[in-house]
CSV table of C-alpha atoms in Angstrom, one decimal:
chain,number,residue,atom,x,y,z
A,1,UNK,CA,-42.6,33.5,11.7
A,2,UNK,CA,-42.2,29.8,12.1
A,3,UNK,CA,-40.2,29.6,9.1
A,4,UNK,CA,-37.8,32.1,10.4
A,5,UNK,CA,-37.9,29.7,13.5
A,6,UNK,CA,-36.6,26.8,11.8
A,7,UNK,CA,-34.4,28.9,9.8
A,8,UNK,CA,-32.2,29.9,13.2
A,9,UNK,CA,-33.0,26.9,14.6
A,10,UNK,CA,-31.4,25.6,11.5
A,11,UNK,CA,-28.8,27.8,11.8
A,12,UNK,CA,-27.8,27.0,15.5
A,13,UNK,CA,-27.7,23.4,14.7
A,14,UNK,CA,-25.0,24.1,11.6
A,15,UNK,CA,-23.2,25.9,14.1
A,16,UNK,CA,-23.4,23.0,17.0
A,17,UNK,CA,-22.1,20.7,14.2
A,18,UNK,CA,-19.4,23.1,13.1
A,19,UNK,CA,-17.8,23.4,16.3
A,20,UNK,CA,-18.0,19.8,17.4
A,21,UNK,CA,-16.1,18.8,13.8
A,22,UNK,CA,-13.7,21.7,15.0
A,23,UNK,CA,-13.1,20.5,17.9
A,24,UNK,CA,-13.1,16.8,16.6
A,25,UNK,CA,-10.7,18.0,14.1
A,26,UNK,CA,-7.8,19.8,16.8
A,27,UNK,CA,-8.6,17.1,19.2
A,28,UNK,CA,-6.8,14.8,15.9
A,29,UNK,CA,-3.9,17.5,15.6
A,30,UNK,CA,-3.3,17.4,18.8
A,31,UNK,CA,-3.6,13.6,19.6
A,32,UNK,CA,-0.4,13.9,16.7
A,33,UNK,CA,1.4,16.6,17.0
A,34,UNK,CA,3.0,17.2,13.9
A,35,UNK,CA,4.8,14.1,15.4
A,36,UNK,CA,6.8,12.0,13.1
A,37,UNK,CA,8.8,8.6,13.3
A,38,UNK,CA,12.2,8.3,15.2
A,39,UNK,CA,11.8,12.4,15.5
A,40,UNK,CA,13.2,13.0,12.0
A,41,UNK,CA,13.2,16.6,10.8
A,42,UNK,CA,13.0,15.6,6.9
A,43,UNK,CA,10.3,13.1,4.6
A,44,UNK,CA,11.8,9.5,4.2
A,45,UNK,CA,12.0,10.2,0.4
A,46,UNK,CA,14.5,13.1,1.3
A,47,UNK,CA,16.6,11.3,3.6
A,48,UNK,CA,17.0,8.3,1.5
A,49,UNK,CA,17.9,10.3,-1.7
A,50,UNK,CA,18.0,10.0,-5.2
A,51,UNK,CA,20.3,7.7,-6.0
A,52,UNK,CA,19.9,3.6,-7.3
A,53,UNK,CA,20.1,2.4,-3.6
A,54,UNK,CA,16.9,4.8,-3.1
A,55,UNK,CA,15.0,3.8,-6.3
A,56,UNK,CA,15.5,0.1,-5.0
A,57,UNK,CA,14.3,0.8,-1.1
A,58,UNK,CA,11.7,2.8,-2.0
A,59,UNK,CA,10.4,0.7,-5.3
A,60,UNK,CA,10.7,3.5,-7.9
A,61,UNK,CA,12.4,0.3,-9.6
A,62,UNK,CA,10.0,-2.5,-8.9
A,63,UNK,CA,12.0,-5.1,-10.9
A,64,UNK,CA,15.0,-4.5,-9.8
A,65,UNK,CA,14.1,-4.5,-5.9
A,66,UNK,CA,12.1,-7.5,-6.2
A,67,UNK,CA,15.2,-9.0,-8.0
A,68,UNK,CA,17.3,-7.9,-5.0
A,69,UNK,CA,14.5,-9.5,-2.4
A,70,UNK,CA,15.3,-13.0,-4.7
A,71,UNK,CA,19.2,-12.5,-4.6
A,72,UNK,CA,19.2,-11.9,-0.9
A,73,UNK,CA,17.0,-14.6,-0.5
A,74,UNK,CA,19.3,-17.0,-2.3
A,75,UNK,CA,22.4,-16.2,-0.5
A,76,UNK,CA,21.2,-16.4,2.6
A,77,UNK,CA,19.6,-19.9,1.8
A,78,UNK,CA,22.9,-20.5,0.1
A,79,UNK,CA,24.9,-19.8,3.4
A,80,UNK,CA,22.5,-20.5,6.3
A,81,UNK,CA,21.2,-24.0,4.5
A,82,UNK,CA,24.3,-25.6,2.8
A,83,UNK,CA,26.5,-25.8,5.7
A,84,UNK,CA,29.9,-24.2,3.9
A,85,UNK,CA,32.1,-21.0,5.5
A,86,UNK,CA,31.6,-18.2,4.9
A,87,UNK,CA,35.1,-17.8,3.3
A,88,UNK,CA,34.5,-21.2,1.3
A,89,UNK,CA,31.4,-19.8,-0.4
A,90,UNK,CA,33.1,-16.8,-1.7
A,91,UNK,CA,36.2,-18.5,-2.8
A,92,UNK,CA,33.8,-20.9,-4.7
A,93,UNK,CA,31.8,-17.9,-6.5
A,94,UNK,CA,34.5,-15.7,-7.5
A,95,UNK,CA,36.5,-19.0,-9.0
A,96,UNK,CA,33.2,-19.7,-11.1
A,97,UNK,CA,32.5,-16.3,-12.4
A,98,UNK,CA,37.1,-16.4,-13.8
A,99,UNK,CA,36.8,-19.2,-14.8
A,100,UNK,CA,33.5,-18.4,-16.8
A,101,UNK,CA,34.9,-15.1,-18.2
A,102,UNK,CA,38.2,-16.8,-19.4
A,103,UNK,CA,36.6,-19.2,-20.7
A,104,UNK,CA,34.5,-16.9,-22.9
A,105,UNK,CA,37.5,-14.5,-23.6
A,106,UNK,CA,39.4,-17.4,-25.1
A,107,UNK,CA,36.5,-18.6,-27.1
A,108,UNK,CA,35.4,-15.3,-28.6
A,109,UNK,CA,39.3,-15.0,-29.8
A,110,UNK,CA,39.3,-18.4,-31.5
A,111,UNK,CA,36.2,-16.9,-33.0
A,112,UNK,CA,36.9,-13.7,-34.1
A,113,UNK,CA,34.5,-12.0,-31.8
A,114,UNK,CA,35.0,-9.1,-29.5
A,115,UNK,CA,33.4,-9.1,-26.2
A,116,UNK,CA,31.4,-6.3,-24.5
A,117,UNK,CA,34.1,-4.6,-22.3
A,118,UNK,CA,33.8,-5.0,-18.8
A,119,UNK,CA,33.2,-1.9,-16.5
A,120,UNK,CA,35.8,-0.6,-14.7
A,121,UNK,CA,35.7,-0.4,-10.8
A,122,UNK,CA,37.3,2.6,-9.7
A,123,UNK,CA,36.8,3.5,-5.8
A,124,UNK,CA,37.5,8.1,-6.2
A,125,UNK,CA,39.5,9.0,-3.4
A,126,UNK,CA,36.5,11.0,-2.5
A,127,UNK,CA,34.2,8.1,-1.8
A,128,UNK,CA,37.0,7.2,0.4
A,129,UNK,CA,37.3,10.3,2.2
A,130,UNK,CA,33.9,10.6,2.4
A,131,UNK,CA,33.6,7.3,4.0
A,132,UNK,CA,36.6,7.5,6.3
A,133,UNK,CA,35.5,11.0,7.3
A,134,UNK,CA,32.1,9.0,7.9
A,135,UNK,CA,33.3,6.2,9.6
A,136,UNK,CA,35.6,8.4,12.2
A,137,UNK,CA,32.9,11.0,13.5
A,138,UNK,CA,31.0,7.7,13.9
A,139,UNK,CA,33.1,5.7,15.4
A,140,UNK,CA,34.6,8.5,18.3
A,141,UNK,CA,31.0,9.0,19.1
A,142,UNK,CA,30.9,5.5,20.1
A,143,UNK,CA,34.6,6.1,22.4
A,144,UNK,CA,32.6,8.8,23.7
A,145,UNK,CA,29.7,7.1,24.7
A,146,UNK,CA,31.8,4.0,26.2
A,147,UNK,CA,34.0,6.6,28.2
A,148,UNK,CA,31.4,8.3,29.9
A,149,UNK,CA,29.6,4.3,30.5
A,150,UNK,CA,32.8,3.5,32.1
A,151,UNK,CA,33.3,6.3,34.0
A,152,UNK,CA,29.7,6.2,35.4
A,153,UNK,CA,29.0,9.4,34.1
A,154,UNK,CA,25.4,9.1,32.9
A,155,UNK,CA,23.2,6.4,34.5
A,156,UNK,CA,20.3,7.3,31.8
A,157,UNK,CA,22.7,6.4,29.3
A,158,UNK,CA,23.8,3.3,30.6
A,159,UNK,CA,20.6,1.8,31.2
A,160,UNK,CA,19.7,2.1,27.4
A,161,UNK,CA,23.1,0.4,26.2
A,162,UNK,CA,22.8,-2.5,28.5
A,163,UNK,CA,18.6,-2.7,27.5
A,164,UNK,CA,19.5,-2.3,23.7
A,165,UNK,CA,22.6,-5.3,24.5
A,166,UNK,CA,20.7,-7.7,26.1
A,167,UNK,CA,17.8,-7.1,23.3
A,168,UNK,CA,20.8,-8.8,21.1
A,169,UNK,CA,21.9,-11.0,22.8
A,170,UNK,CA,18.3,-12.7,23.2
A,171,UNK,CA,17.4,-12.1,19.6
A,172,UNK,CA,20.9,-13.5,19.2
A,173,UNK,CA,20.2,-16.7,20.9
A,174,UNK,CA,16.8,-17.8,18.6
A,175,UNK,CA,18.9,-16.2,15.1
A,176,UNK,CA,21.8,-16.4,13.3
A,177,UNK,CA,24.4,-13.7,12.1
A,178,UNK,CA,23.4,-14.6,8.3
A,179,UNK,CA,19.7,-14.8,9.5
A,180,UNK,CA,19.6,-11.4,11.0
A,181,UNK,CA,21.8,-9.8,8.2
A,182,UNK,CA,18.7,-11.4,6.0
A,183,UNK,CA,16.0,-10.0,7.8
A,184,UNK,CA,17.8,-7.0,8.3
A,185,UNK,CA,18.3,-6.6,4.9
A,186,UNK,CA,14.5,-7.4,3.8
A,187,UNK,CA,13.8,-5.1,6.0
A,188,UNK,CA,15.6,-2.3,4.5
A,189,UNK,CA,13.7,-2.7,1.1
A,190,UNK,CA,10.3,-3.2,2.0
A,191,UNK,CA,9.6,-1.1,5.3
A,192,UNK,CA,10.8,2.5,3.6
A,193,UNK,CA,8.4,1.9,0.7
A,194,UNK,CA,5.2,0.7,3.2
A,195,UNK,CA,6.4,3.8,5.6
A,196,UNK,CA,6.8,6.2,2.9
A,197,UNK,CA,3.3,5.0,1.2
A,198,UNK,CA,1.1,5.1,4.5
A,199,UNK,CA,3.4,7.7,6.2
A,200,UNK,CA,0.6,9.9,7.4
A,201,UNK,CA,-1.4,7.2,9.1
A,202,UNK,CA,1.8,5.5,10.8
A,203,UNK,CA,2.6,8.8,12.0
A,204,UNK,CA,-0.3,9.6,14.0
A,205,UNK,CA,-0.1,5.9,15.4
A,206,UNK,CA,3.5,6.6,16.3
A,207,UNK,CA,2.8,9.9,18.0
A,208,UNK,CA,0.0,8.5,19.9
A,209,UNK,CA,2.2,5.5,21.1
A,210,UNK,CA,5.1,8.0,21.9
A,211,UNK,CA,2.8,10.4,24.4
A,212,UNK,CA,1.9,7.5,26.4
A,213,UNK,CA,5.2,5.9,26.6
A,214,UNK,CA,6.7,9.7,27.3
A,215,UNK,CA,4.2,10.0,30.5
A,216,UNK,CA,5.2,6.4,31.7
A,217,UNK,CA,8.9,7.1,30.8
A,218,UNK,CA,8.0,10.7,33.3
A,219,UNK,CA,6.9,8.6,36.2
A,220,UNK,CA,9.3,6.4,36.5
A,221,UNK,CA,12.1,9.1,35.6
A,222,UNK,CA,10.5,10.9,38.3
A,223,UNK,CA,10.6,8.2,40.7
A,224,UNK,CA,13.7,6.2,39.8
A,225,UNK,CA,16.4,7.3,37.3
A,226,UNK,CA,16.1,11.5,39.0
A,227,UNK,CA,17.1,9.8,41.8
A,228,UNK,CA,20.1,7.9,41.1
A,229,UNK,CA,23.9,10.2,41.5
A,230,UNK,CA,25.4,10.9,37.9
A,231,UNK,CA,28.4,9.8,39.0
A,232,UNK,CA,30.4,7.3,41.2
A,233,UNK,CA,33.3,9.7,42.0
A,234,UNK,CA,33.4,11.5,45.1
A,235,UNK,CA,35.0,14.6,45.2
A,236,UNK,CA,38.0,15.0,47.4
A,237,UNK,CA,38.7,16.7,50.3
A,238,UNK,CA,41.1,19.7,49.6
């Protein structure tokens, strides 16, 4: 008898311990919510492709992005440090690297050498399609969003184009154009491969950060922004 005791005593506990590590466990799910980063619908590894650009941002290459991460750092130190334009820097690199090559091409004639040929740089004209195509569906989505600014259209809207401008404008006031491009660009090879490495963990941080700022971004849509008119113009009288 008392051993049957303990056994559902036992039992009940298992079960008390079961339910709490359920609970403990949807309590997680939910506190995430399948949320990912910047709501995107794909893994980073997908959106960033296959290609050499994605070998380097997501370190498949490890040489070759740390080789980029010295490069960048050497132009910018190049351009923000020695005082030259822009235009004077490039002038100065691209006469060093012809005169280099003619110099070897003239040397390896006098010796009776033949030089590894060069690649040639051919730009398809679907690359430039593609890019145009790119650049126009990006670029009338921008007209769009600066007609319906102007025209008062969407107050929601405004507010986050005059927030995100004046963000630049202050970071633009303690940085460079070079020295943004530079951190920009470090940036882009370092943060994929950290996101796409610990991409679980960040995400559940993320989607915990974006349900509180969703209920304070409620309140004060409730209070503020719902109350402001969508538009200035005033319909006339007929």
């Amino acid at each position: 008898m008392e051993g049957g005791a303990k056994d559902r005593t036992n039992g009940e506990i298992a079960m008390t311990d079961a339910r709490k590590e359920g609970s403990t466990d949807q309590c997680s799910s939910s506190g995430s919510s399948g949320y990912r980063l910047f709501d995107r619908k794909r893994p980073i590894h997908q959106i960033v492709g296959d290609g050499k650009v994605a070998n380097i941002i997501l370190w498949k290459r490890p040489r070759v992005s740390i080789s980029s991460i010295i490069i960048v750092t050497a132009a910018w130190f190049l351009f923000e440090k020695s005082g030259l334009s822009f235009l004077t820097i490039c002038s100065d690199v691209l006469l060093i690297l012809i005169v280099v090559q003619f110099i070897r091409a003239n040397i390896a004639a006098l010796l009776n050498k033949q030089l590894k040929p060069l690649p040639e740089l051919v730009v398809s004209e679907e690359m430039v399609t593609s890019a145009a195509a790119t650049f126009r569906a990006r670029f009338n989505s921008m007209l769009m969003i600066a007609h319906d600014i102007t025209l008062g259209k969407d107050f929601r809207l405004f507010f986050q184009v005059m927030g995100f401008l004046w963000l630049l404008s202050v970071i633009g006031n303690f940085f460079s154009f070079f020295s943004c491009a530079y951190i920009g660009s470090i940036m882009a090879i370092t943060l994929p491969a950290l996101y796409n490495k610990y991409e679980e963990r960040l995400d559940r941080y993320a989607g915990i950060v974006h349900q509180n700022i969703s209920k304070h971004y409620k309140v004060v849509d409730k209070n503020v922004i719902s109350r402001l008119p969508r538009s200035f113009k005033r319909e006339k009288a007929s």
